[in-house]
Amino acid sequence: MAWVSPLARIGASTLLKARSQSLPAALYHEKVIDHYENPRNVGTLDKKKSSVGTGLVGAPACGDVMKLQVEVDENGKIVDAKFKTFGCGSAIASSSLATEWVKGKTVDEALKLKNTDIAKELCLPPVKLHCSMLAEDAIKAALADYRIKQESLKNQSP
Amino acid sequence: MSLASASRLLRRASSSSFCSMIRAQKCVPSTDFIHCRPETKEQNFLTIPSHFYSVASSNSAPSCWKCGGKERKSSFFCNECSALQKPESNYNYFQLLGVIQTFNIDAHELSKKFRDLQTVLHPDKFSNASEDEQSFSAELSSLVNKAFKTLLDPLERGLYLLSLVGDKVDEKNTSFDKIFLLEIMELNEELEAISTTSELKEFQSRNKSTLNSICRKVSVAFDEGNYTSAKAALMEMKYYTTLEGKIKEKEISIETV
């Protein structure tokens, strides 16, 4: 009966797939749903301000786009963070959590933030790990943008 | 000569003339074969569209599970006992459906080939067959559905072609062209702010024309064998396809308000 097994395997995997497609909410952890339904720090900061760094990243495999902005005071401390994400629940929750976490941190501390921490906090399944990676990249891009702005300021006024 | 008498002749013929007959059949349009009804199961092969033979010729198939015969008249049926064969582990979707491997697919031809295949492979055709054949039919039929669905959709088709050369759109690649991402961000914001059907219609037609021009870009890239630019264009296509999905969601939410 060797012919049964491949079919049985295909049957089982398609069944699982069908189930996950029909009940996406049931597979999200409650923390993800909480951030998705009540996202923290949604909005926009003035990207022209020299104290504001803007990070814009995308996930080409899903067609998600994420904007994350930080405002840094003269002591190098992040005083405000905002995000705007067009993507799945996990991407929204990851960026929402990321803005919560970077607030109050210094630029150097914020750079140490790892996507694995976000994934762990939100209990993201392996297929959604790239969403937390997107949030990490967004923070890094925002901080890099801030640093570039600061350096060009220094160069202008020696 | 009717097809039925042809098959009777064939059954008596030696294996060498059998092969030549099959070769001859390749020249006959497949439509001639799908409308005729075989008298018995042994003559089943006459109902198989001619393009199936190209699949068979490219594979060195294992011997038949039922009669042990080595000859195949297609990759699906045994030459000797006409039994449906165990599906292979990896089919090329283009070969499976019998269409040319290209991005510029003829959707009409694809649909026709798909229907032809399901005419002979669908589980309904095997309701009185052995359990083995029933399960092979179910497996093959669902594979054909999957192949058809993949090849019909431009984005899926492009990604599949890319996968055939061992490439894929990487999830980890987040540093996309900033100007492009900004444009996508703005389009998403614009869509979010839309509240009337007419605005949405206008937005949708703009999105469709963008998708069409990207589609042409993908097509040119594949024609030139430039997989790097095909991949880049497919990534763009993914973003606009995602937008298209959001437009449809919005359409429903506007209508229900």
mmCIF file of C-alpha atoms in Angstrom:
data_model
loop_
_atom_site.group_PDB
_atom_site.id
_atom_site.type_symbol
_atom_site.label_atom_id
_atom_site.label_comp_id
_atom_site.label_asym_id
_atom_site.label_seq_id
_atom_site.Cartn_x
_atom_site.Cartn_y
_atom_site.Cartn_z
ATOM 1 C CA MET A 1 0.000 0.000 0.000
ATOM 2 C CA ALA A 2 2.921 2.281 -0.684
ATOM 3 C CA TRP A 3 0.787 4.454 -2.928
ATOM 4 C CA VAL A 4 -1.468 5.575 -0.112
ATOM 5 C CA SER A 5 1.147 7.382 1.917
ATOM 6 C CA PRO A 6 2.034 10.198 -0.508
ATOM 7 C CA LEU A 7 -1.619 10.956 -0.992
ATOM 8 C CA ALA A 8 -2.278 10.821 2.712
ATOM 9 C CA ARG A 9 0.576 13.244 3.261
ATOM 10 C CA ILE A 10 -0.721 15.632 0.620
ATOM 11 C CA GLY A 11 -4.210 15.331 2.082
ATOM 12 C CA ALA A 12 -3.033 16.170 5.568
ATOM 13 C CA SER A 13 -0.948 19.163 4.536
ATOM 14 C CA THR A 14 -3.677 20.665 2.359
ATOM 15 C CA LEU A 15 -6.153 20.175 5.162
ATOM 16 C CA LEU A 16 -3.892 21.994 7.605
ATOM 17 C CA LYS A 17 -3.346 24.747 5.072
ATOM 18 C CA ALA A 18 -7.069 25.124 4.488
ATOM 19 C CA ARG A 19 -7.628 25.351 8.204
ATOM 20 C CA SER A 20 -4.995 28.012 8.728
ATOM 21 C CA GLN A 21 -6.400 30.025 5.838
ATOM 22 C CA SER A 22 -9.925 29.939 7.127
ATOM 23 C CA LEU A 23 -9.086 30.767 10.745
ATOM 24 C CA PRO A 24 -6.201 33.219 10.687
ATOM 25 C CA ALA A 25 -7.220 34.983 13.879
ATOM 26 C CA ALA A 26 -7.146 31.779 15.907
ATOM 27 C CA LEU A 27 -3.455 31.332 15.098
ATOM 28 C CA TYR A 28 -2.382 34.782 16.275
ATOM 29 C CA HIS A 29 -1.290 35.138 19.844
ATOM 30 C CA GLU A 30 -3.452 37.420 21.984
ATOM 31 C CA LYS A 31 -0.568 39.904 22.252
ATOM 32 C CA VAL A 32 -0.544 40.256 18.462
ATOM 33 C CA ILE A 33 -4.303 40.784 18.420
ATOM 34 C CA ASP A 34 -4.012 43.364 21.196
ATOM 35 C CA HIS A 35 -1.419 45.395 19.256
ATOM 36 C CA TYR A 36 -3.381 44.920 16.048
ATOM 37 C CA GLU A 37 -6.625 46.170 17.545
ATOM 38 C CA ASN A 38 -5.068 48.907 19.679
ATOM 39 C CA PRO A 39 -1.877 49.861 17.884
ATOM 40 C CA ARG A 40 0.410 52.116 19.932
ATOM 41 C CA ASN A 41 2.047 55.192 18.453
ATOM 42 C CA VAL A 42 0.420 55.220 15.040
ATOM 43 C CA GLY A 43 1.153 58.412 13.207
ATOM 44 C CA THR A 44 3.749 60.577 11.586
ATOM 45 C CA LEU A 45 6.521 62.834 12.857
ATOM 46 C CA ASP A 46 7.849 65.759 10.851
ATOM 47 C CA LYS A 47 10.496 64.061 8.732
ATOM 48 C CA LYS A 48 12.109 67.412 7.869
ATOM 49 C CA LYS A 49 13.153 68.020 11.506
ATOM 50 C CA SER A 50 16.819 67.269 12.156
ATOM 51 C CA SER A 51 15.926 65.484 15.389
ATOM 52 C CA VAL A 52 13.671 63.019 13.561
ATOM 53 C CA GLY A 53 14.906 59.868 11.851
ATOM 54 C CA THR A 54 12.692 58.078 9.342
ATOM 55 C CA GLY A 55 12.974 54.438 8.350
ATOM 56 C CA LEU A 56 11.063 53.060 5.416
ATOM 57 C CA VAL A 57 11.282 49.332 4.733
ATOM 58 C CA GLY A 58 9.333 46.772 2.768
ATOM 59 C CA ALA A 59 8.856 43.030 2.584
ATOM 60 C CA PRO A 60 8.795 42.241 -1.143
ATOM 61 C CA ALA A 61 7.661 38.670 -0.533
ATOM 62 C CA CYS A 62 4.414 39.865 1.117
ATOM 63 C CA GLY A 63 4.005 43.339 -0.358
ATOM 64 C CA ASP A 64 4.138 44.918 3.111
ATOM 65 C CA VAL A 65 5.454 48.412 3.707
ATOM 66 C CA MET A 66 6.479 49.869 7.082
ATOM 67 C CA LYS A 67 7.439 53.400 8.123
ATOM 68 C CA LEU A 68 8.965 53.967 11.540
ATOM 69 C CA GLN A 69 10.090 57.317 12.885
ATOM 70 C CA VAL A 70 12.008 58.294 16.016
ATOM 71 C CA GLU A 71 12.551 61.688 17.616
ATOM 72 C CA VAL A 72 15.802 62.045 19.547
ATOM 73 C CA ASP A 73 16.595 64.765 22.098
ATOM 74 C CA GLU A 74 19.973 66.498 22.534
ATOM 75 C CA ASN A 75 21.087 63.821 25.024
ATOM 76 C CA GLY A 76 20.675 61.075 22.463
ATOM 77 C CA LYS A 77 17.511 59.753 24.096
ATOM 78 C CA ILE A 78 14.516 58.680 22.002
ATOM 79 C CA VAL A 79 11.622 60.809 23.212
ATOM 80 C CA ASP A 80 9.007 59.846 20.664
ATOM 81 C CA ALA A 81 8.367 57.118 18.126
ATOM 82 C CA LYS A 82 5.638 56.711 15.524
ATOM 83 C CA PHE A 83 4.864 54.113 12.903
ATOM 84 C CA LYS A 84 2.622 53.432 9.980
ATOM 85 C CA THR A 85 2.421 49.924 8.572
ATOM 86 C CA PHE A 86 0.434 48.533 5.689
ATOM 87 C CA GLY A 87 0.681 44.812 6.087
ATOM 88 C CA CYS A 88 -0.482 41.791 8.045
ATOM 89 C CA GLY A 89 -1.371 41.660 11.724
ATOM 90 C CA SER A 90 2.090 40.453 12.714
ATOM 91 C CA ALA A 91 3.813 43.293 10.878
ATOM 92 C CA ILE A 92 1.534 45.849 12.535
ATOM 93 C CA ALA A 93 2.009 44.304 15.983
ATOM 94 C CA SER A 94 5.801 44.089 15.516
ATOM 95 C CA SER A 95 6.135 47.745 14.585
ATOM 96 C CA SER A 96 3.704 48.813 17.313
ATOM 97 C CA LEU A 97 5.747 46.945 19.916
ATOM 98 C CA ALA A 98 9.002 48.285 18.480
ATOM 99 C CA THR A 99 7.872 51.911 18.931
ATOM 100 C CA GLU A 100 6.837 51.121 22.519
ATOM 101 C CA TRP A 101 10.205 49.604 23.286
ATOM 102 C CA VAL A 102 12.479 52.241 21.753
ATOM 103 C CA LYS A 103 10.783 55.127 23.560
ATOM 104 C CA GLY A 104 12.946 56.247 26.475
ATOM 105 C CA LYS A 105 15.972 54.327 25.216
ATOM 106 C CA THR A 106 19.194 55.903 23.935
ATOM 107 C CA VAL A 107 20.099 55.524 20.268
ATOM 108 C CA ASP A 108 22.786 52.960 21.160
ATOM 109 C CA GLU A 109 20.394 50.946 23.322
ATOM 110 C CA ALA A 110 17.761 50.989 20.601
ATOM 111 C CA LEU A 111 20.263 49.647 18.082
ATOM 112 C CA LYS A 112 20.702 46.559 20.251
ATOM 113 C CA LEU A 113 17.035 45.639 19.866
ATOM 114 C CA LYS A 114 16.742 42.286 18.133
ATOM 115 C CA ASN A 115 13.949 40.909 16.011
ATOM 116 C CA THR A 116 14.092 37.719 18.080
ATOM 117 C CA ASP A 117 13.046 39.731 21.164
ATOM 118 C CA ILE A 118 10.018 41.078 19.311
ATOM 119 C CA ALA A 119 9.151 37.623 17.958
ATOM 120 C CA LYS A 120 9.469 36.121 21.432
ATOM 121 C CA GLU A 121 7.289 38.776 23.081
ATOM 122 C CA LEU A 122 4.571 38.384 20.441
ATOM 123 C CA CYS A 123 4.957 34.580 20.207
ATOM 124 C CA LEU A 124 5.226 34.820 16.413
ATOM 125 C CA PRO A 125 5.153 31.530 14.513
ATOM 126 C CA PRO A 126 8.166 30.737 12.260
ATOM 127 C CA VAL A 127 6.345 31.841 9.083
ATOM 128 C CA LYS A 128 5.881 35.299 10.609
ATOM 129 C CA LEU A 129 9.425 35.815 11.856
ATOM 130 C CA HIS A 130 10.193 38.041 8.885
ATOM 131 C CA CYS A 131 7.607 40.537 10.172
ATOM 132 C CA SER A 132 9.659 41.086 13.329
ATOM 133 C CA MET A 133 12.748 41.322 11.133
ATOM 134 C CA LEU A 134 11.002 44.066 9.202
ATOM 135 C CA ALA A 135 10.446 45.991 12.464
ATOM 136 C CA GLU A 136 14.106 45.613 13.450
ATOM 137 C CA ASP A 137 15.202 46.840 10.028
ATOM 138 C CA ALA A 138 12.803 49.772 10.308
ATOM 139 C CA ILE A 139 14.347 50.862 13.634
ATOM 140 C CA LYS A 140 17.852 50.506 12.212
ATOM 141 C CA ALA A 141 16.878 52.502 9.111
ATOM 142 C CA ALA A 142 15.275 55.251 11.240
ATOM 143 C CA LEU A 143 18.337 55.526 13.489
ATOM 144 C CA ALA A 144 20.672 55.506 10.487
ATOM 145 C CA ASP A 145 18.647 58.322 8.938
ATOM 146 C CA TYR A 146 18.866 60.268 12.202
ATOM 147 C CA ARG A 147 22.654 59.808 12.355
ATOM 148 C CA ILE A 148 23.128 60.902 8.747
ATOM 149 C CA LYS A 149 21.136 64.064 9.518
ATOM 150 C CA GLN A 150 23.194 64.775 12.642
ATOM 151 C CA GLU A 151 26.470 64.270 10.815
ATOM 152 C CA SER A 152 25.527 66.569 7.963
ATOM 153 C CA LEU A 153 24.556 69.175 10.608
ATOM 154 C CA LYS A 154 28.001 68.856 12.211
ATOM 155 C CA ASN A 155 29.659 69.268 8.828
ATOM 156 C CA GLN A 156 27.649 72.394 8.118
ATOM 157 C CA SER A 157 28.613 74.095 11.410
ATOM 158 C CA PRO A 158 32.155 73.125 12.372
ATOM 159 C CA MET B 1 -10.641 5.244 -41.242
ATOM 160 C CA SER B 2 -12.557 5.726 -38.060
ATOM 161 C CA LEU B 3 -10.732 6.031 -34.786
ATOM 162 C CA ALA B 4 -12.265 2.848 -33.474
ATOM 163 C CA SER B 5 -11.017 0.818 -36.419
ATOM 164 C CA ALA B 6 -7.664 2.530 -36.136
ATOM 165 C CA SER B 7 -7.348 1.371 -32.595
ATOM 166 C CA ARG B 8 -8.362 -2.155 -33.524
ATOM 167 C CA LEU B 9 -5.595 -2.125 -36.113
ATOM 168 C CA LEU B 10 -3.203 -0.759 -33.584
ATOM 169 C CA ARG B 11 -3.905 -3.467 -31.083
ATOM 170 C CA ARG B 12 -2.840 -6.042 -33.653
ATOM 171 C CA ALA B 13 0.150 -4.067 -34.804
ATOM 172 C CA SER B 14 3.694 -4.726 -33.601
ATOM 173 C CA SER B 15 5.356 -2.412 -31.113
ATOM 174 C CA SER B 16 7.455 -0.663 -33.775
ATOM 175 C CA SER B 17 4.482 0.351 -35.866
ATOM 176 C CA PHE B 18 2.724 1.325 -32.672
ATOM 177 C CA CYS B 19 5.436 3.887 -31.987
ATOM 178 C CA SER B 20 5.250 5.278 -35.471
ATOM 179 C CA MET B 21 1.514 5.596 -35.116
ATOM 180 C CA ILE B 22 1.988 7.597 -31.943
ATOM 181 C CA ARG B 23 4.469 9.819 -33.689
ATOM 182 C CA ALA B 24 1.976 10.319 -36.459
ATOM 183 C CA GLN B 25 -0.670 11.258 -33.942
ATOM 184 C CA LYS B 26 1.511 14.090 -32.696
ATOM 185 C CA CYS B 27 0.812 15.955 -35.909
ATOM 186 C CA VAL B 28 -2.932 15.735 -35.474
ATOM 187 C CA PRO B 29 -4.542 18.531 -33.490
ATOM 188 C CA SER B 30 -5.480 17.322 -30.036
ATOM 189 C CA THR B 31 -9.084 18.392 -30.464
ATOM 190 C CA ASP B 32 -9.626 15.471 -32.854
ATOM 191 C CA PHE B 33 -8.967 13.085 -30.051
ATOM 192 C CA ILE B 34 -10.884 14.419 -27.152
ATOM 193 C CA HIS B 35 -14.327 14.123 -28.686
ATOM 194 C CA CYS B 36 -14.164 10.470 -29.630
ATOM 195 C CA ARG B 37 -15.298 7.773 -27.273
ATOM 196 C CA PRO B 38 -13.175 4.650 -26.996
ATOM 197 C CA GLU B 39 -15.002 1.318 -27.259
ATOM 198 C CA THR B 40 -13.108 -0.269 -24.435
ATOM 199 C CA LYS B 41 -10.622 0.781 -21.850
ATOM 200 C CA GLU B 42 -7.754 -0.679 -23.874
ATOM 201 C CA GLN B 43 -8.312 2.015 -26.473
ATOM 202 C CA ASN B 44 -8.209 4.748 -23.940
ATOM 203 C CA PHE B 45 -5.047 6.294 -25.366
ATOM 204 C CA LEU B 46 -6.902 7.665 -28.344
ATOM 205 C CA THR B 47 -8.651 10.090 -26.040
ATOM 206 C CA ILE B 48 -5.397 11.471 -24.728
ATOM 207 C CA PRO B 49 -4.557 14.847 -26.209
ATOM 208 C CA SER B 50 -1.444 14.716 -28.354
ATOM 209 C CA HIS B 51 0.546 17.172 -26.242
ATOM 210 C CA PHE B 52 0.829 14.562 -23.494
ATOM 211 C CA TYR B 53 3.451 12.734 -25.500
ATOM 212 C CA SER B 54 5.963 15.496 -25.032
ATOM 213 C CA VAL B 55 5.819 14.933 -21.286
ATOM 214 C CA ALA B 56 6.437 11.233 -21.744
ATOM 215 C CA SER B 57 9.371 11.648 -24.093
ATOM 216 C CA SER B 58 11.307 13.814 -21.656
ATOM 217 C CA ASN B 59 11.155 11.268 -18.848
ATOM 218 C CA SER B 60 12.545 7.806 -18.437
ATOM 219 C CA ALA B 61 9.483 6.511 -16.659
ATOM 220 C CA PRO B 62 9.603 3.600 -14.219
ATOM 221 C CA SER B 63 7.798 0.432 -15.242
ATOM 222 C CA CYS B 64 4.028 0.176 -14.874
ATOM 223 C CA TRP B 65 2.824 -0.604 -11.348
ATOM 224 C CA LYS B 66 0.100 -2.872 -12.702
ATOM 225 C CA CYS B 67 1.569 -4.909 -15.546
ATOM 226 C CA GLY B 68 5.287 -4.087 -15.301
ATOM 227 C CA GLY B 69 5.317 -2.705 -18.841
ATOM 228 C CA LYS B 70 8.104 -0.301 -19.730
ATOM 229 C CA GLU B 71 6.379 1.558 -22.546
ATOM 230 C CA ARG B 72 4.373 4.681 -21.858
ATOM 231 C CA LYS B 73 2.058 6.363 -24.265
ATOM 232 C CA SER B 74 2.071 9.389 -21.989
ATOM 233 C CA SER B 75 3.479 10.110 -18.575
ATOM 234 C CA PHE B 76 0.065 9.231 -17.192
ATOM 235 C CA PHE B 77 -0.951 5.953 -18.827
ATOM 236 C CA CYS B 78 0.745 2.600 -19.452
ATOM 237 C CA ASN B 79 1.150 1.557 -23.073
ATOM 238 C CA GLU B 80 0.215 -2.030 -22.459
ATOM 239 C CA CYS B 81 -2.571 -2.080 -19.902
ATOM 240 C CA SER B 82 -3.675 1.607 -20.110
ATOM 241 C CA ALA B 83 -3.545 1.881 -16.327
ATOM 242 C CA LEU B 84 -3.153 5.336 -14.854
ATOM 243 C CA GLN B 85 0.368 5.676 -13.492
ATOM 244 C CA LYS B 86 1.596 6.868 -10.132
ATOM 245 C CA PRO B 87 2.234 10.610 -10.341
ATOM 246 C CA GLU B 88 5.879 11.647 -10.482
ATOM 247 C CA SER B 89 7.307 13.570 -7.593
ATOM 248 C CA ASN B 90 8.106 16.784 -9.438
ATOM 249 C CA TYR B 91 6.331 17.912 -12.548
ATOM 250 C CA ASN B 92 7.141 21.017 -14.463
ATOM 251 C CA TYR B 93 3.807 22.874 -14.541
ATOM 252 C CA PHE B 94 4.328 24.016 -18.130
ATOM 253 C CA GLN B 95 5.107 20.496 -19.307
ATOM 254 C CA LEU B 96 2.286 19.070 -17.249
ATOM 255 C CA LEU B 97 -0.228 21.329 -18.955
ATOM 256 C CA GLY B 98 1.496 21.021 -22.321
ATOM 257 C CA VAL B 99 2.156 24.692 -22.925
ATOM 258 C CA ILE B 100 5.364 26.444 -23.951
ATOM 259 C CA GLN B 101 7.493 27.518 -21.006
ATOM 260 C CA THR B 102 7.267 31.274 -21.301
ATOM 261 C CA PHE B 103 5.901 34.230 -19.359
ATOM 262 C CA ASN B 104 3.803 35.284 -22.364
ATOM 263 C CA ILE B 105 1.370 32.471 -21.988
ATOM 264 C CA ASP B 106 -1.716 32.133 -24.160
ATOM 265 C CA ALA B 107 -4.453 32.106 -21.509
ATOM 266 C CA HIS B 108 -6.974 30.686 -23.967
ATOM 267 C CA GLU B 109 -4.686 27.804 -24.901
ATOM 268 C CA LEU B 110 -3.832 27.215 -21.252
ATOM 269 C CA SER B 111 -7.513 26.949 -20.308
ATOM 270 C CA LYS B 112 -8.153 24.585 -23.169
ATOM 271 C CA LYS B 113 -5.231 22.311 -22.262
ATOM 272 C CA PHE B 114 -6.366 22.365 -18.658
ATOM 273 C CA ARG B 115 -9.866 21.221 -19.583
ATOM 274 C CA ASP B 116 -8.462 18.544 -21.909
ATOM 275 C CA LEU B 117 -6.334 17.165 -19.099
ATOM 276 C CA GLN B 118 -9.158 17.123 -16.587
ATOM 277 C CA THR B 119 -11.278 15.348 -19.187
ATOM 278 C CA VAL B 120 -9.029 12.308 -18.879
ATOM 279 C CA LEU B 121 -7.598 12.685 -15.374
ATOM 280 C CA HIS B 122 -10.539 13.812 -13.256
ATOM 281 C CA PRO B 123 -11.531 11.386 -10.461
ATOM 282 C CA ASP B 124 -15.042 11.195 -11.958
ATOM 283 C CA LYS B 125 -13.495 9.228 -14.832
ATOM 284 C CA PHE B 126 -12.136 6.650 -12.390
ATOM 285 C CA SER B 127 -15.153 5.986 -10.216
ATOM 286 C CA ASN B 128 -15.199 2.367 -11.376
ATOM 287 C CA ALA B 129 -11.428 1.957 -11.570
ATOM 288 C CA SER B 130 -9.146 0.344 -9.019
ATOM 289 C CA GLU B 131 -8.426 2.080 -5.730
ATOM 290 C CA ASP B 132 -4.864 2.767 -6.873
ATOM 291 C CA GLU B 133 -6.010 4.515 -10.008
ATOM 292 C CA GLN B 134 -8.626 6.473 -8.084
ATOM 293 C CA SER B 135 -5.984 7.847 -5.765
ATOM 294 C CA PHE B 136 -3.562 8.585 -8.625
ATOM 295 C CA SER B 137 -6.347 10.384 -10.422
ATOM 296 C CA ALA B 138 -7.159 12.463 -7.358
ATOM 297 C CA GLU B 139 -3.522 13.376 -6.892
ATOM 298 C CA LEU B 140 -2.905 14.191 -10.555
ATOM 299 C CA SER B 141 -6.126 16.101 -10.911
ATOM 300 C CA SER B 142 -5.370 18.329 -7.944
ATOM 301 C CA LEU B 143 -1.833 18.833 -9.242
ATOM 302 C CA VAL B 144 -3.242 19.923 -12.599
ATOM 303 C CA ASN B 145 -5.547 22.372 -10.788
ATOM 304 C CA LYS B 146 -2.606 23.795 -8.885
ATOM 305 C CA ALA B 147 -0.498 24.077 -12.034
ATOM 306 C CA PHE B 148 -3.324 25.821 -13.876
ATOM 307 C CA LYS B 149 -3.945 28.266 -11.051
ATOM 308 C CA THR B 150 -0.237 29.077 -10.845
ATOM 309 C CA LEU B 151 0.253 29.599 -14.568
ATOM 310 C CA LEU B 152 -2.911 31.630 -15.058
ATOM 311 C CA ASP B 153 -1.922 34.346 -12.582
ATOM 312 C CA PRO B 154 0.864 36.635 -13.920
ATOM 313 C CA LEU B 155 2.537 37.112 -10.536
ATOM 314 C CA GLU B 156 2.380 33.425 -9.619
ATOM 315 C CA ARG B 157 3.555 32.464 -13.102
ATOM 316 C CA GLY B 158 6.510 34.855 -12.901
ATOM 317 C CA LEU B 159 7.517 33.612 -9.457
ATOM 318 C CA TYR B 160 7.211 30.030 -10.682
ATOM 319 C CA LEU B 161 9.433 30.754 -13.695
ATOM 320 C CA LEU B 162 11.922 32.343 -11.328
ATOM 321 C CA SER B 163 11.830 29.267 -9.095
ATOM 322 C CA LEU B 164 12.635 27.086 -12.115
ATOM 323 C CA VAL B 165 15.984 28.857 -12.430
ATOM 324 C CA GLY B 166 16.518 28.432 -8.688
ATOM 325 C CA ASP B 167 15.708 31.993 -7.694
ATOM 326 C CA LYS B 168 13.052 33.500 -5.452
ATOM 327 C CA VAL B 169 11.924 36.758 -3.925
ATOM 328 C CA ASP B 170 13.657 36.824 -0.576
ATOM 329 C CA GLU B 171 11.674 37.697 2.550
ATOM 330 C CA LYS B 172 14.775 39.024 4.234
ATOM 331 C CA ASN B 173 15.511 41.643 1.616
ATOM 332 C CA THR B 174 13.887 44.695 3.225
ATOM 333 C CA SER B 175 16.054 47.448 1.761
ATOM 334 C CA PHE B 176 14.010 48.179 -1.293
ATOM 335 C CA ASP B 177 14.308 51.254 -3.460
ATOM 336 C CA LYS B 178 13.272 54.064 -1.089
ATOM 337 C CA ILE B 179 11.492 56.103 -3.746
ATOM 338 C CA PHE B 180 9.434 53.075 -4.703
ATOM 339 C CA LEU B 181 8.551 52.314 -1.074
ATOM 340 C CA LEU B 182 7.535 55.928 -0.533
ATOM 341 C CA GLU B 183 5.259 55.707 -3.539
ATOM 342 C CA ILE B 184 3.673 52.509 -2.175
ATOM 343 C CA MET B 185 3.262 54.138 1.250
ATOM 344 C CA GLU B 186 1.538 57.143 -0.315
ATOM 345 C CA LEU B 187 -0.716 54.957 -2.448
ATOM 346 C CA ASN B 188 -1.733 52.991 0.646
ATOM 347 C CA GLU B 189 -2.486 56.212 2.504
ATOM 348 C CA GLU B 190 -4.450 57.519 -0.457
ATOM 349 C CA LEU B 191 -6.487 54.321 -0.616
ATOM 350 C CA GLU B 192 -7.122 54.470 3.115
ATOM 351 C CA ALA B 193 -8.601 57.963 2.762
ATOM 352 C CA ILE B 194 -10.923 57.050 -0.117
ATOM 353 C CA SER B 195 -14.592 57.047 0.855
ATOM 354 C CA THR B 196 -16.601 57.038 -2.375
ATOM 355 C CA THR B 197 -17.066 54.423 -5.073
ATOM 356 C CA SER B 198 -16.095 56.818 -7.878
ATOM 357 C CA GLU B 199 -12.789 57.688 -6.194
ATOM 358 C CA LEU B 200 -12.129 54.001 -5.677
ATOM 359 C CA LYS B 201 -12.918 53.209 -9.323
ATOM 360 C CA GLU B 202 -10.449 55.849 -10.460
ATOM 361 C CA PHE B 203 -7.794 54.524 -8.067
ATOM 362 C CA GLN B 204 -8.394 50.982 -9.245
ATOM 363 C CA SER B 205 -8.046 51.842 -12.927
ATOM 364 C CA ARG B 206 -4.763 53.631 -12.173
ATOM 365 C CA ASN B 207 -3.557 50.571 -10.267
ATOM 366 C CA LYS B 208 -4.569 48.290 -13.124
ATOM 367 C CA SER B 209 -2.651 50.275 -15.698
ATOM 368 C CA THR B 210 0.421 50.264 -13.443
ATOM 369 C CA LEU B 211 0.092 46.489 -13.104
ATOM 370 C CA ASN B 212 -0.184 46.150 -16.882
ATOM 371 C CA SER B 213 2.965 48.143 -17.486
ATOM 372 C CA ILE B 214 4.850 46.117 -14.851
ATOM 373 C CA CYS B 215 3.561 42.958 -16.533
ATOM 374 C CA ARG B 216 5.119 44.118 -19.798
ATOM 375 C CA LYS B 217 8.369 44.816 -17.960
ATOM 376 C CA VAL B 218 8.402 41.287 -16.520
ATOM 377 C CA SER B 219 7.668 39.862 -19.946
ATOM 378 C CA VAL B 220 10.546 41.731 -21.614
ATOM 379 C CA ALA B 221 12.930 40.723 -18.807
ATOM 380 C CA PHE B 222 12.054 37.021 -19.141
ATOM 381 C CA ASP B 223 12.322 37.222 -22.937
ATOM 382 C CA GLU B 224 15.832 38.623 -22.593
ATOM 383 C CA GLY B 225 16.693 36.007 -19.989
ATOM 384 C CA ASN B 226 17.414 38.828 -17.545
ATOM 385 C CA TYR B 227 16.291 37.194 -14.303
ATOM 386 C CA THR B 228 17.608 39.975 -12.089
ATOM 387 C CA SER B 229 15.342 42.556 -13.630
ATOM 388 C CA ALA B 230 12.499 40.037 -13.870
ATOM 389 C CA LYS B 231 12.804 39.515 -10.133
ATOM 390 C CA ALA B 232 12.860 43.257 -9.440
ATOM 391 C CA ALA B 233 9.767 43.771 -11.579
ATOM 392 C CA LEU B 234 8.009 40.846 -9.880
ATOM 393 C CA MET B 235 8.651 42.431 -6.488
ATOM 394 C CA GLU B 236 6.988 45.607 -7.750
ATOM 395 C CA MET B 237 4.164 43.494 -9.096
ATOM 396 C CA LYS B 238 3.688 41.929 -5.668
ATOM 397 C CA TYR B 239 3.167 45.351 -4.092
ATOM 398 C CA TYR B 240 0.614 46.432 -6.660
ATOM 399 C CA THR B 241 -1.141 43.053 -6.480
ATOM 400 C CA THR B 242 -1.387 43.482 -2.710
ATOM 401 C CA LEU B 243 -2.872 46.944 -3.329
ATOM 402 C CA GLU B 244 -5.348 45.400 -5.758
ATOM 403 C CA GLY B 245 -6.464 43.055 -2.965
ATOM 404 C CA LYS B 246 -6.902 45.995 -0.611
ATOM 405 C CA ILE B 247 -8.949 47.828 -3.250
ATOM 406 C CA LYS B 248 -11.309 44.853 -3.400
ATOM 407 C CA GLU B 249 -11.609 44.809 0.387
ATOM 408 C CA LYS B 250 -12.349 48.516 0.350
ATOM 409 C CA GLU B 251 -14.955 48.010 -2.353
ATOM 410 C CA ILE B 252 -16.836 45.612 -0.081
ATOM 411 C CA SER B 253 -16.563 47.901 2.946
ATOM 412 C CA ILE B 254 -17.863 50.895 0.961
ATOM 413 C CA GLU B 255 -20.761 48.889 -0.433
ATOM 414 C CA THR B 256 -21.796 47.547 2.963
ATOM 415 C CA VAL B 257 -21.734 50.964 4.651
#
